[in-house]
Short mmCIF file of C-alpha atoms and ligand atoms in Angstrom, two decimals:
data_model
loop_
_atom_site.label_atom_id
_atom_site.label_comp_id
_atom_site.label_asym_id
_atom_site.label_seq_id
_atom_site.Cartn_x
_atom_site.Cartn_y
_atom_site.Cartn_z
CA UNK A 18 -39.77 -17.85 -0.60
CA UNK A 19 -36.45 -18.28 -1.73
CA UNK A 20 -33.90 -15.73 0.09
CA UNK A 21 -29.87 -15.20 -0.50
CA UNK A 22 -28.02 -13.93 2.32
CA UNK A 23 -24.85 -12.48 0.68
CA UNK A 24 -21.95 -11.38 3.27
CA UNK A 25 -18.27 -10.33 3.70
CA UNK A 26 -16.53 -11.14 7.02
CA UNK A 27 -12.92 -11.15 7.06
CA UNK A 28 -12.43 -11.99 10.84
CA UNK A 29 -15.90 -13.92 11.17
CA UNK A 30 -18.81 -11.54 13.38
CA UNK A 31 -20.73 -10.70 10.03
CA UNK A 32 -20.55 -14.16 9.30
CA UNK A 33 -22.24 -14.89 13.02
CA UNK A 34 -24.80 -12.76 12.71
CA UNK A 35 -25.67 -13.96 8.72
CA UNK A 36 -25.96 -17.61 10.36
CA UNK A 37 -28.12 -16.54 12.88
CA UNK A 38 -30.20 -14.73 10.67
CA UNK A 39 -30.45 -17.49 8.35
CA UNK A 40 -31.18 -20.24 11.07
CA UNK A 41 -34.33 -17.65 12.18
CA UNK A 42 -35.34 -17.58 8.28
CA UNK A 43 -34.91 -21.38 8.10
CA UNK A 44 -37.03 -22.07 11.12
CA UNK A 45 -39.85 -20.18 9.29
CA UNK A 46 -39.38 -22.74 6.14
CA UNK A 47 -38.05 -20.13 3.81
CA UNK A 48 -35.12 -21.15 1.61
CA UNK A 49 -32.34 -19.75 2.28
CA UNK A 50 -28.58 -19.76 0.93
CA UNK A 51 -25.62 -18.23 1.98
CA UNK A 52 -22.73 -16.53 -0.33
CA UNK A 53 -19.73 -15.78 1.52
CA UNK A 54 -17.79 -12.98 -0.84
CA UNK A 55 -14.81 -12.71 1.88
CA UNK A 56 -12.61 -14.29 -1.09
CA UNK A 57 -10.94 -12.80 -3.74
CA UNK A 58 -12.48 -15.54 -6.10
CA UNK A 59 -15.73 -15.84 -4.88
CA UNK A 60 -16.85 -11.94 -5.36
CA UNK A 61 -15.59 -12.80 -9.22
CA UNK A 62 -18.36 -15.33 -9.77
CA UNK A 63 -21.78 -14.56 -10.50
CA UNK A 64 -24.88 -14.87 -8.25
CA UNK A 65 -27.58 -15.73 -10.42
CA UNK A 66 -30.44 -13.37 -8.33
CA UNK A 67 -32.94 -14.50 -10.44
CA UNK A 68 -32.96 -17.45 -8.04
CA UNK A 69 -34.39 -15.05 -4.96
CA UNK A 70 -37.11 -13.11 -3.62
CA UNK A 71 -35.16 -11.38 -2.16
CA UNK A 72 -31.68 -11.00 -0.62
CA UNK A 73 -29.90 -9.78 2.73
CA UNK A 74 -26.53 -8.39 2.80
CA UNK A 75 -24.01 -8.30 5.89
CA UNK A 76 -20.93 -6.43 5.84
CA UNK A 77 -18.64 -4.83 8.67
CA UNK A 78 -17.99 -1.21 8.69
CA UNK A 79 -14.83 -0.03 8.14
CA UNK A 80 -14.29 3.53 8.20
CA UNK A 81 -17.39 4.74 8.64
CA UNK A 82 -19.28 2.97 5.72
CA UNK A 83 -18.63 -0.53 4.09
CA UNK A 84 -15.23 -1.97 3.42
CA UNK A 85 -14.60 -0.22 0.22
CA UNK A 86 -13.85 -3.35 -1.72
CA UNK A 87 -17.55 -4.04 -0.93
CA UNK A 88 -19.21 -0.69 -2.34
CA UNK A 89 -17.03 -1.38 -5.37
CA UNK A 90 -18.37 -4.84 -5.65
CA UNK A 91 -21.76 -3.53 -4.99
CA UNK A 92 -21.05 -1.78 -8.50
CA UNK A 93 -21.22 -5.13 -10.34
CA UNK A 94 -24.47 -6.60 -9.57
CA UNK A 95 -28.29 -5.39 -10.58
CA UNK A 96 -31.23 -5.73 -8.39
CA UNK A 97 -33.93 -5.77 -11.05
CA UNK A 98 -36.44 -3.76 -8.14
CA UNK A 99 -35.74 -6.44 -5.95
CA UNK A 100 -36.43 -6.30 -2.19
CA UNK A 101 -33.56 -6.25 0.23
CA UNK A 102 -31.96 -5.70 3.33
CA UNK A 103 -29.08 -5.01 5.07
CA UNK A 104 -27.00 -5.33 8.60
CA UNK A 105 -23.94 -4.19 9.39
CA UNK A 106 -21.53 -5.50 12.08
CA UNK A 107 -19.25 -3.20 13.76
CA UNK A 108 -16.60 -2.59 17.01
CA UNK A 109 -19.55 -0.16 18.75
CA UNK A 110 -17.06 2.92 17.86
CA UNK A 111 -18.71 4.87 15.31
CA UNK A 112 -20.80 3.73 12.30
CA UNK A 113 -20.72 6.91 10.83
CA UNK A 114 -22.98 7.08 7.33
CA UNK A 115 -22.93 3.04 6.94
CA UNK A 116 -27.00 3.06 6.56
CA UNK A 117 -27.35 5.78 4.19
CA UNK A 118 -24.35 5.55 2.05
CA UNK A 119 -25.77 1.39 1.11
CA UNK A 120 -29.06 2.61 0.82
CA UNK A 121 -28.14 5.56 -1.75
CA UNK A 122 -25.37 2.59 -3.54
CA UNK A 123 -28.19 -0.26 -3.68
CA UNK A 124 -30.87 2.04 -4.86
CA UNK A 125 -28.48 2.82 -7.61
CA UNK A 126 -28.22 -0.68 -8.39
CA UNK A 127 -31.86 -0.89 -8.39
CA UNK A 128 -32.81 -2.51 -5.00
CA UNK A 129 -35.08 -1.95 -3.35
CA UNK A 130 -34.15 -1.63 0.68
CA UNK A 131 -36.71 -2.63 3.42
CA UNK A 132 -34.74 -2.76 6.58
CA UNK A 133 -31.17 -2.44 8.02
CA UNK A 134 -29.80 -2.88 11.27
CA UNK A 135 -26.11 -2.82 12.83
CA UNK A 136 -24.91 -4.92 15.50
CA UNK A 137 -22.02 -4.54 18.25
CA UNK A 138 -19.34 -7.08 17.73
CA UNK A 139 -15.27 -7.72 19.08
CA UNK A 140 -13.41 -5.21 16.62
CA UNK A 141 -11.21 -6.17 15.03
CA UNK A 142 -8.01 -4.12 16.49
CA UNK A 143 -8.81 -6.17 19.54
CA UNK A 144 -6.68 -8.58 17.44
CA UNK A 145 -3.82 -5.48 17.71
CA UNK A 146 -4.52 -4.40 21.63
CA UNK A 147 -7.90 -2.26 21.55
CA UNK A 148 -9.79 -3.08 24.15
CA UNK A 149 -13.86 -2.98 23.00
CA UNK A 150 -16.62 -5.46 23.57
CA UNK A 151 -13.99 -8.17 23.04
CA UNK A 152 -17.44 -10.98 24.06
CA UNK A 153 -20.16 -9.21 21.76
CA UNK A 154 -21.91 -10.33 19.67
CA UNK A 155 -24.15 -11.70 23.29
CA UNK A 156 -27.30 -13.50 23.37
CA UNK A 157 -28.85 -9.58 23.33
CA UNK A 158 -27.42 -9.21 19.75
CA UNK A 159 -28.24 -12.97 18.81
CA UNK A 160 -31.90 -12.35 20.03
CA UNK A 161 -31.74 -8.52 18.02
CA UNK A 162 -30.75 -10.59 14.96
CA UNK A 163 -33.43 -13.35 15.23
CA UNK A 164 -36.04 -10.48 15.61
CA UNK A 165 -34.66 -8.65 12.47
CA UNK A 166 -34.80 -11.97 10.71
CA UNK A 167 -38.56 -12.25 11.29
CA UNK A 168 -38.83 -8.36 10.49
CA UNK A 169 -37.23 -8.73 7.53
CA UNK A 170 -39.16 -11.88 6.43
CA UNK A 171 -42.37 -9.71 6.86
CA UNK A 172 -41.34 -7.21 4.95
CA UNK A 173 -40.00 -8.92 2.24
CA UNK A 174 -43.79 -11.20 2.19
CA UNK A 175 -45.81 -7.63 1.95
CA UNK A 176 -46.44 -4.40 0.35
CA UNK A 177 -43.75 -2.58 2.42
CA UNK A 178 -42.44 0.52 2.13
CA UNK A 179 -38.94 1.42 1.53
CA UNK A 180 -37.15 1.83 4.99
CA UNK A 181 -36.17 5.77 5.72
CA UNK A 182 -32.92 6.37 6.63
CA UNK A 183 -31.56 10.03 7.59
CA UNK A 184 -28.90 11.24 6.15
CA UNK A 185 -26.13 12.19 8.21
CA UNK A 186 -25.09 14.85 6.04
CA UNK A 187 -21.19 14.15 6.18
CA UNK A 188 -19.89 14.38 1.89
CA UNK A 189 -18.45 11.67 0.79
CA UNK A 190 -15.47 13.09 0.13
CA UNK A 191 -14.69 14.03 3.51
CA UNK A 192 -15.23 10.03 4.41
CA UNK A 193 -13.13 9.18 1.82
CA UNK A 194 -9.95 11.64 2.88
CA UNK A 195 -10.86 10.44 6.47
CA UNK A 196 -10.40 6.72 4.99
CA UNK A 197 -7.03 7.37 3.08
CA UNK A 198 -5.89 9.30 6.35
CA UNK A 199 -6.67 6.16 8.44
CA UNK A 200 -5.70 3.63 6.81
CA UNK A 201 -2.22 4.97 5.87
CA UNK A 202 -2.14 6.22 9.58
CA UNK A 203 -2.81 1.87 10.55
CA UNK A 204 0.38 -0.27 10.17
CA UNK A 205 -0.24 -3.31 7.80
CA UNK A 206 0.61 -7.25 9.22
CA UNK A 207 3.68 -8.89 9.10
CA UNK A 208 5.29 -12.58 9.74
CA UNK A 209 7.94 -13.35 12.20
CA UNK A 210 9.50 -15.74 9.23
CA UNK A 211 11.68 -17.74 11.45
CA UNK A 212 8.74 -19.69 13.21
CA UNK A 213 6.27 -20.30 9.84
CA UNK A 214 5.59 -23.66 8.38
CA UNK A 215 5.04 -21.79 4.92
CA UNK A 216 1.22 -22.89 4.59
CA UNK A 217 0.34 -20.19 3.11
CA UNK A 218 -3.13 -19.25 4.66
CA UNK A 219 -2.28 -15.91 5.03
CA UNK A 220 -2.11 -15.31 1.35
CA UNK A 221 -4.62 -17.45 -0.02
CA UNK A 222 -7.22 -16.18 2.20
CA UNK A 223 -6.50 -12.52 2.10
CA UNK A 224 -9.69 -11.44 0.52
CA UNK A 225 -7.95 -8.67 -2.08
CA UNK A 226 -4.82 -10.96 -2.89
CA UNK A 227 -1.83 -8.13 -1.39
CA UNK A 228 -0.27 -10.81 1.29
CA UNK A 229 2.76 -12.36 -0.16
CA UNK A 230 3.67 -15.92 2.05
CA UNK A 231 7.39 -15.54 0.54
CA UNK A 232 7.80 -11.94 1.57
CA UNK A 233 5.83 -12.32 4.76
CA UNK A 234 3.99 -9.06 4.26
CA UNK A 235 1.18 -7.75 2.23
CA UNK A 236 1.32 -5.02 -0.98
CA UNK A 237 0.61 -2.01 2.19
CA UNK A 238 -1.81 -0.16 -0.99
CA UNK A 239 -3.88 -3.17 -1.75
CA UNK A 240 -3.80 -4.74 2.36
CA UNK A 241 -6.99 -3.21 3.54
CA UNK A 242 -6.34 -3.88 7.22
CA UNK A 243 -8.96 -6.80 7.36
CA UNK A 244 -6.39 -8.86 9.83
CA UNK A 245 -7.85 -12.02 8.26
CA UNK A 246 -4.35 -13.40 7.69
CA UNK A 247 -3.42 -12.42 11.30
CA UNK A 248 -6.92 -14.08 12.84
CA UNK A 249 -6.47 -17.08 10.45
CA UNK A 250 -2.69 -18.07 10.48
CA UNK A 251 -2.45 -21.52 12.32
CA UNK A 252 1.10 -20.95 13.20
CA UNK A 253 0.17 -17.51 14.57
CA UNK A 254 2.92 -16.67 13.33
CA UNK A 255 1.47 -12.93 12.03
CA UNK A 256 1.54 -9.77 14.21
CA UNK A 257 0.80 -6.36 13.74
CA UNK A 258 2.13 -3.60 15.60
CA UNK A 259 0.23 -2.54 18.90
CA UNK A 260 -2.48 -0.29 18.21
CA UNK A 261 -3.21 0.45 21.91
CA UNK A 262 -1.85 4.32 21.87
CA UNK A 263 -4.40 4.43 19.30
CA UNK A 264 -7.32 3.35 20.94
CA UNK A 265 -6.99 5.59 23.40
CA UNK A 266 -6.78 8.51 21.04
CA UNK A 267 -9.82 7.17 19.46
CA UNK A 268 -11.82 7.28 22.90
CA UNK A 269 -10.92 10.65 23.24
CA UNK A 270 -11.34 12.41 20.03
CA UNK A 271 -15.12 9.71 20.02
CA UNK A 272 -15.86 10.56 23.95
CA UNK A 273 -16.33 7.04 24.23
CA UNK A 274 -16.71 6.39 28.06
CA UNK A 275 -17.68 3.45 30.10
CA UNK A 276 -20.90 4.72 30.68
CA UNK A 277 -21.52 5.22 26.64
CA UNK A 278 -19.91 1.79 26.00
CA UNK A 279 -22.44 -0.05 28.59
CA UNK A 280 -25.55 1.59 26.97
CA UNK A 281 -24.51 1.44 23.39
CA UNK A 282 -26.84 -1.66 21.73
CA UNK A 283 -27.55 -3.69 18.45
CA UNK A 284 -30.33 -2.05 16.62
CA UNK A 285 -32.85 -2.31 13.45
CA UNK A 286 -34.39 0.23 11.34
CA UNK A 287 -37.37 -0.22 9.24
C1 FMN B 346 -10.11 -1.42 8.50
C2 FMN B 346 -11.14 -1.43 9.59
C3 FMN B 346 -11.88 -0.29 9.85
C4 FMN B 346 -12.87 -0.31 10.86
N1 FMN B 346 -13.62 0.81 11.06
C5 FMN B 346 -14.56 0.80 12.04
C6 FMN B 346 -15.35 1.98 12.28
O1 FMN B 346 -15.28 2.99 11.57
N2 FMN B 346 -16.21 1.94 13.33
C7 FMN B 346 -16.34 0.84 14.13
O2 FMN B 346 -17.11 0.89 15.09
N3 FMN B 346 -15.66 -0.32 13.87
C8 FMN B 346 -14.78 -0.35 12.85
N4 FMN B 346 -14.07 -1.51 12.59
C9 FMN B 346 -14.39 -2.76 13.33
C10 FMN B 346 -15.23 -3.73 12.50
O3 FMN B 346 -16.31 -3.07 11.87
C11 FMN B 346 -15.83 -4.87 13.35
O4 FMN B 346 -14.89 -5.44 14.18
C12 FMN B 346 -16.52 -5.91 12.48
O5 FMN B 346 -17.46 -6.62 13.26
C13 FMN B 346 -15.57 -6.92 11.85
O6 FMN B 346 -16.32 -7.84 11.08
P1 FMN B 346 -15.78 -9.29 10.66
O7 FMN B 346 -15.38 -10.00 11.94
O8 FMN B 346 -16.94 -9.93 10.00
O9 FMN B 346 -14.61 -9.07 9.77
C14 FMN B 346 -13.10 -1.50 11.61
C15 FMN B 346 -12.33 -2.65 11.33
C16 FMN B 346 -11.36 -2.61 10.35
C17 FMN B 346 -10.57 -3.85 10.05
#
């Protein structure tokens, strides 16, 4: 069995968890390749998926539902009734519609979904002074991942059904004002010029091409708030502004207490 695991990770937990899961698959002597579509040039060439069985997909959550630059690129590619599944990483603070939105996009593209499953990870404002399970993904979400990738390696090897997801019954317009509100409401990065070497990571590994090395800022409509120029800059050398008013905000508007945060785990759904 030939299997493609196809993520996006602009600060690196999706791309833990898609190692992990292909190290499990591995283990079990399936073939397995990885496509990292984090660049700007990588999600413009084609993956032939003639050349799998079937194929996993990782992406965080941003907003509620995949990075929006993913669902777009989702748009491009066909399944053919191929079998599939998907996990989502995310900072344990809401993952809103995530499941059913990618099931109701890749059915669309004519996939055919057998399991998902989301996992707790850092989030990425830790970067900008959150505070949320700045050591996750643990061994608990490792071993979660190892057991989807034998779940997943089932169902992809029998007659399996399609996995049932509920929907949450939020409109997708109401995510999408909810996503223009945020991210216009989130600062975008910036250099402190004086102390760069000028190597120019930050722009040529911003995955939607808005930083500019010269300026030492992005285009703020294209920057999508990834903070992969911020978590990748050697120099460190790019900030953001603090984002720690904010988190608080969140906790109260999400009741997010200690007590939630403790219970809250990685989980799959088939
Ligand atoms: C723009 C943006 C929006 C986010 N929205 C959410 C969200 O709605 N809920 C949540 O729990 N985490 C959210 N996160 C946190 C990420 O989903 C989480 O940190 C993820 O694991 C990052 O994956 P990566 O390290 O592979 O980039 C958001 C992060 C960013 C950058």
């Amino acid at each position: 069995m030939n299997v493609a695991i196809i993520y996006f990770s602009p600060t690196g937990s999706t791309a833990r968890i898609a190692k992990e899961v292909h190290d499990t698959l591995k283990e079990t002597a399936v073939d397995v390749e990885e496509h990292d579509i984090t660049s700007y040039s990588d999600r413009q060439k084609i993956i032939d998926l003639k050349n799998y069985n079937a194929i996993v997909f990782g992406f965080p959550i941003y907003y509620w539902r995949a990075p929006r630059v993913i669902r777009n690129w989702l748009k491009s590619i066909n399944g053919e009734g191929k079998k599939c599944a998907t996990f989502f990483t995310y900072g344990g603070v809401n993952i809103g519609a995530a499941h059913y939105n990618m099931k109701t996009i890749l059915n669309q593209q004519d996939f055919f979904l057998v399991a998902s499953a989301e996992f707790i990870c850092s989030h990425t404002y830790n970067l900008a002074g959150w505070d949320i399970f700045k050591n996750r993904p643990n061994h608990e979400d490792y071993e979660i991942a190892r057991e989807f990738a034998l779940k997943i390696l089932q169902k992809f090897t029998t007659n399996a059904p399609e996995v049932e997801i509920t929907n949450p019954d939020i409109k997708e317009e109401q995510l999408d004002t909810m996503e223009t509100a945020m991210k216009r409401a989130t600062s975008a990065p910036f250099r402190d010029v004086e102390h760069c070497s000028m190597c120019r990571t930050c722009e040529t590994s911003c995955p939607v091409h808005a930083m500019n090395a010269e300026k030492g800022k992005p285009n703020r409509k294209l920057c999508i708030r990834c903070l992969r120029c911020l978590a990748n800059c050697p120099d460190k050398v790019i900030t953001i502004d603090d984002m720690s008013a904010r988190f608080q905000y969140i906790k109260k508007i999400t009741h997010l207490n200690d007590e939630k945060l403790r219970t809250l785990k990685s989980k799959i759904y088939l």
